[in-house]
Each structure stands twice: as C-alpha cells, then as structure tokens.
Coordinates of C-alpha atoms in Angstrom, one line a residue:
M1009 CA 4.1 -7.0 7.2
L1010 CA 3.5 -10.7 6.7
N1011 CA 1.5 -11.2 9.9
P1012 CA -1.7 -9.0 9.7
L1013 CA -2.3 -9.2 13.4
A1014 CA 1.2 -8.5 14.7
K1015 CA 2.5 -5.1 15.5
A1016 CA 5.7 -4.0 13.8
G1017 CA 8.8 -3.4 16.0
A1018 CA 10.3 0.0 16.4
N1019 CA 13.4 -0.9 14.4
E1020 CA 11.3 -1.6 11.3
A1021 CA 10.4 2.1 10.9
G1022 CA 14.0 3.1 10.0
D1023 CA 14.6 0.4 7.4
D1024 CA 13.6 2.1 4.2
D1025 CA 14.5 1.3 0.6
L1026 CA 12.7 1.4 -2.8
A1027 CA 14.0 -1.8 -4.3
G1028 CA 11.4 -4.0 -2.7
P1029 CA 8.4 -1.7 -3.6
L1030 CA 9.6 -1.5 -7.2
L1031 CA 9.9 -5.3 -7.3
F1032 CA 6.4 -5.7 -5.9
G1033 CA 5.1 -3.4 -8.5
I1034 CA 6.8 -5.4 -11.3
I1035 CA 5.5 -8.7 -9.7
M1036 CA 1.9 -7.3 -9.6
G1037 CA 2.2 -6.1 -13.2
S1038 CA 3.6 -9.5 -14.3
L1039 CA 0.7 -11.3 -12.6
H1040 CA -1.7 -9.0 -14.5
L1041 CA 0.1 -9.8 -17.7
L1042 CA -0.6 -13.5 -17.1
Q1043 CA -4.3 -12.5 -17.1
G1044 CA -3.8 -10.7 -20.5
R1045 CA -3.8 -7.2 -19.1
V1046 CA -0.9 -4.7 -19.3
H1047 CA -1.2 -2.5 -16.2
F1048 CA 2.4 -1.6 -15.5
G1049 CA 1.8 2.1 -16.2
Y1050 CA -1.3 2.2 -13.9
I1051 CA 0.6 0.5 -11.0
L1052 CA 3.7 2.6 -11.2
G1053 CA 1.7 5.8 -11.9
W1054 CA -0.7 5.3 -9.0
T1055 CA 2.1 4.4 -6.7
S1056 CA 4.1 7.6 -7.7
L1057 CA 1.1 9.9 -7.3
A1058 CA 0.0 8.2 -4.0
T1059 CA 3.6 8.6 -2.7
L1060 CA 3.6 12.3 -3.5
A1061 CA 0.1 12.8 -2.1
M1062 CA 0.9 10.9 1.2
Y1063 CA 4.1 12.9 1.5
W1064 CA 2.2 16.1 1.2
L1065 CA -0.6 15.0 3.6
L1066 CA 1.8 13.6 6.3
N1067 CA 3.9 16.7 6.2
Q1068 CA 0.8 18.9 6.6
L1069 CA -0.2 16.8 9.6
A1070 CA 3.2 16.9 11.2
A1071 CA 3.6 19.4 13.9
G1072 CA 6.6 21.7 14.2
G1073 CA 8.1 20.8 10.8
E1074 CA 9.0 17.3 11.8
G1075 CA 7.7 15.5 8.8
I1076 CA 8.4 12.3 6.9
E1077 CA 10.8 11.8 4.0
L1078 CA 9.6 11.2 0.4
Y1079 CA 11.5 7.9 0.1
R1080 CA 10.0 6.6 3.4
C1081 CA 6.5 7.3 2.0
G1082 CA 7.3 5.3 -1.1
S1083 CA 8.8 2.5 0.9
I1084 CA 5.9 2.2 3.2
L1085 CA 3.3 2.3 0.5
G1086 CA 5.3 -0.1 -1.7
Y1087 CA 6.1 -2.7 1.0
C1088 CA 2.5 -2.7 2.2
M1089 CA 1.5 -3.6 -1.4
L1090 CA 2.6 -7.2 -0.9
P1091 CA -0.9 -8.5 -0.1
M1092 CA -2.1 -6.9 -3.3
C1093 CA 0.5 -9.1 -5.2
L1094 CA -1.0 -12.0 -3.4
L1095 CA -4.5 -10.9 -4.6
A1096 CA -3.2 -10.6 -8.2
A1097 CA -1.9 -14.2 -7.9
L1098 CA -5.1 -15.5 -6.3
V1099 CA -7.3 -13.9 -8.9
L1100 CA -5.7 -16.2 -11.5
F1101 CA -7.2 -19.2 -9.7
L1102 CA -10.3 -18.0 -7.8
P1103 CA -13.7 -17.9 -9.4
G1104 CA -15.1 -14.4 -9.7
G1105 CA -17.9 -13.2 -7.5
L1106 CA -18.4 -13.2 -3.8
V1107 CA -15.3 -15.3 -2.9
T1108 CA -13.0 -13.0 -4.8
G1109 CA -14.7 -9.9 -3.4
A1110 CA -14.3 -11.2 0.2
V1111 CA -10.6 -12.0 -0.3
A1112 CA -10.0 -8.7 -1.9
A1113 CA -11.7 -6.8 1.0
A1114 CA -9.7 -8.7 3.6
L1115 CA -6.4 -8.0 1.8
V1116 CA -7.3 -4.3 1.3
L1117 CA -7.9 -4.0 5.0
W1118 CA -4.6 -5.8 5.7
C1119 CA -2.7 -3.4 3.5
A1120 CA -4.4 -0.3 4.7
S1121 CA -4.0 -1.1 8.4
K1122 CA -0.3 -2.0 8.0
A1123 CA 0.5 1.2 6.0
T1124 CA -1.5 3.3 8.4
G1125 CA 0.4 1.8 11.4
Q1126 CA 3.7 2.4 9.8
F1127 CA 2.9 6.0 8.9
M1128 CA 1.6 6.7 12.4
R1129 CA 4.8 5.3 13.9
C1130 CA 6.8 7.8 11.7
L1131 CA 4.7 10.8 12.6
P1132 CA 5.4 12.8 15.7
H1133 CA 2.3 13.9 17.7
A1134 CA 0.0 11.6 15.7
E1135 CA -2.7 11.2 18.3
G1136 CA -6.2 11.5 16.7
K1137 CA -5.0 11.5 13.1
R1138 CA -5.2 7.8 12.3
M1139 CA -8.4 8.0 10.2
V1140 CA -7.0 10.9 8.2
V1141 CA -4.1 8.8 7.3
A1142 CA -6.1 5.5 6.9
Y1143 CA -8.6 6.8 4.4
P1144 CA -6.1 7.6 1.5
C1145 CA -4.3 4.3 2.2
F1146 CA -7.6 2.4 2.0
T1147 CA -8.5 4.2 -1.2
L1148 CA -5.1 3.4 -2.8
Y1149 CA -5.2 -0.3 -2.0
T1150 CA -8.9 -0.5 -3.1
L1151 CA -7.8 0.9 -6.5
Y1152 CA -5.1 -1.8 -6.7
A1153 CA -7.7 -4.5 -5.7
L1154 CA -10.2 -3.3 -8.3
L1155 CA -7.4 -3.3 -10.9
S1156 CA -6.6 -6.9 -10.0
V1157 CA -10.2 -8.2 -9.8
Y1158 CA -11.7 -6.6 -12.8

C-alpha cells in the first residue's frame, strides 16, 4: 500500500482485519479536528455505507456464488484510506489552491488504484470488470479528499 507503483503480493489478499482501518479513520478525524472541523461521523458513516455498497457490488459481479466477505471489503477500503490520512495532514500545511488540488488528485488516484487492485485480486473471474470496481472506489476517495480540502 505504501508504494503506489508496486503490485501487492498474493499473500496480502488474505490478511484482513478491521483494527487498522478503524485507526486510520480516527487519525483522519483527528487531523480534521486540528483544522477545527468535527468529521468523525462523516468518515465512519461513509466508510460503513461504502463497505456495504462494495460488498453488494462485488458479490453481484462474482460468478457462481464465489463472492467476497464483508470484513474483507471493509479492510480493503480502510487500509487504502492511508493516503487520505496523509492528505488530511498535508492540508494543515499546504496553501489552498492548485497545489492542494494536484496533491489531492494524485492521492485519490493512488487510493483508488490500490483498492481496485485488491478487490480484483479477491474476485474470481474478474476479467473486464476493473472499471466497474474502480468507479465507486474513486468516488469514495474523492469524497474523503473533498472533506479534507474544504
């Protein structure tokens, strides 16, 4: 997850927990609190709804009833939120405008590509479905970026 250009190994797909994603949500909310904004409810609410929506979508895309577990969806979405925590920290120091927008766009693409790659690794028979999975991931991380920047 930390290297945006590297591909994750096959052993990373089975290592799922929810402690890290919860910690990242709390860190992101705490960084927003330093800006004078209380967004804990938005972060945890959007994450919960996005996890349920991605769970439904991925199980609809799965062929033959071989879907993905709910905790794995939450784990992937939460761990891929790490660059959004970095954005929330950078917004404290970066001036607003074009620089912040460019950094936010790069970090959203990083999050969305990593989450999509993890989901595609977990889905059986996932050929040709990458953009269907990437669009909701991109939308979710764009919401987090907008929450951090504005």
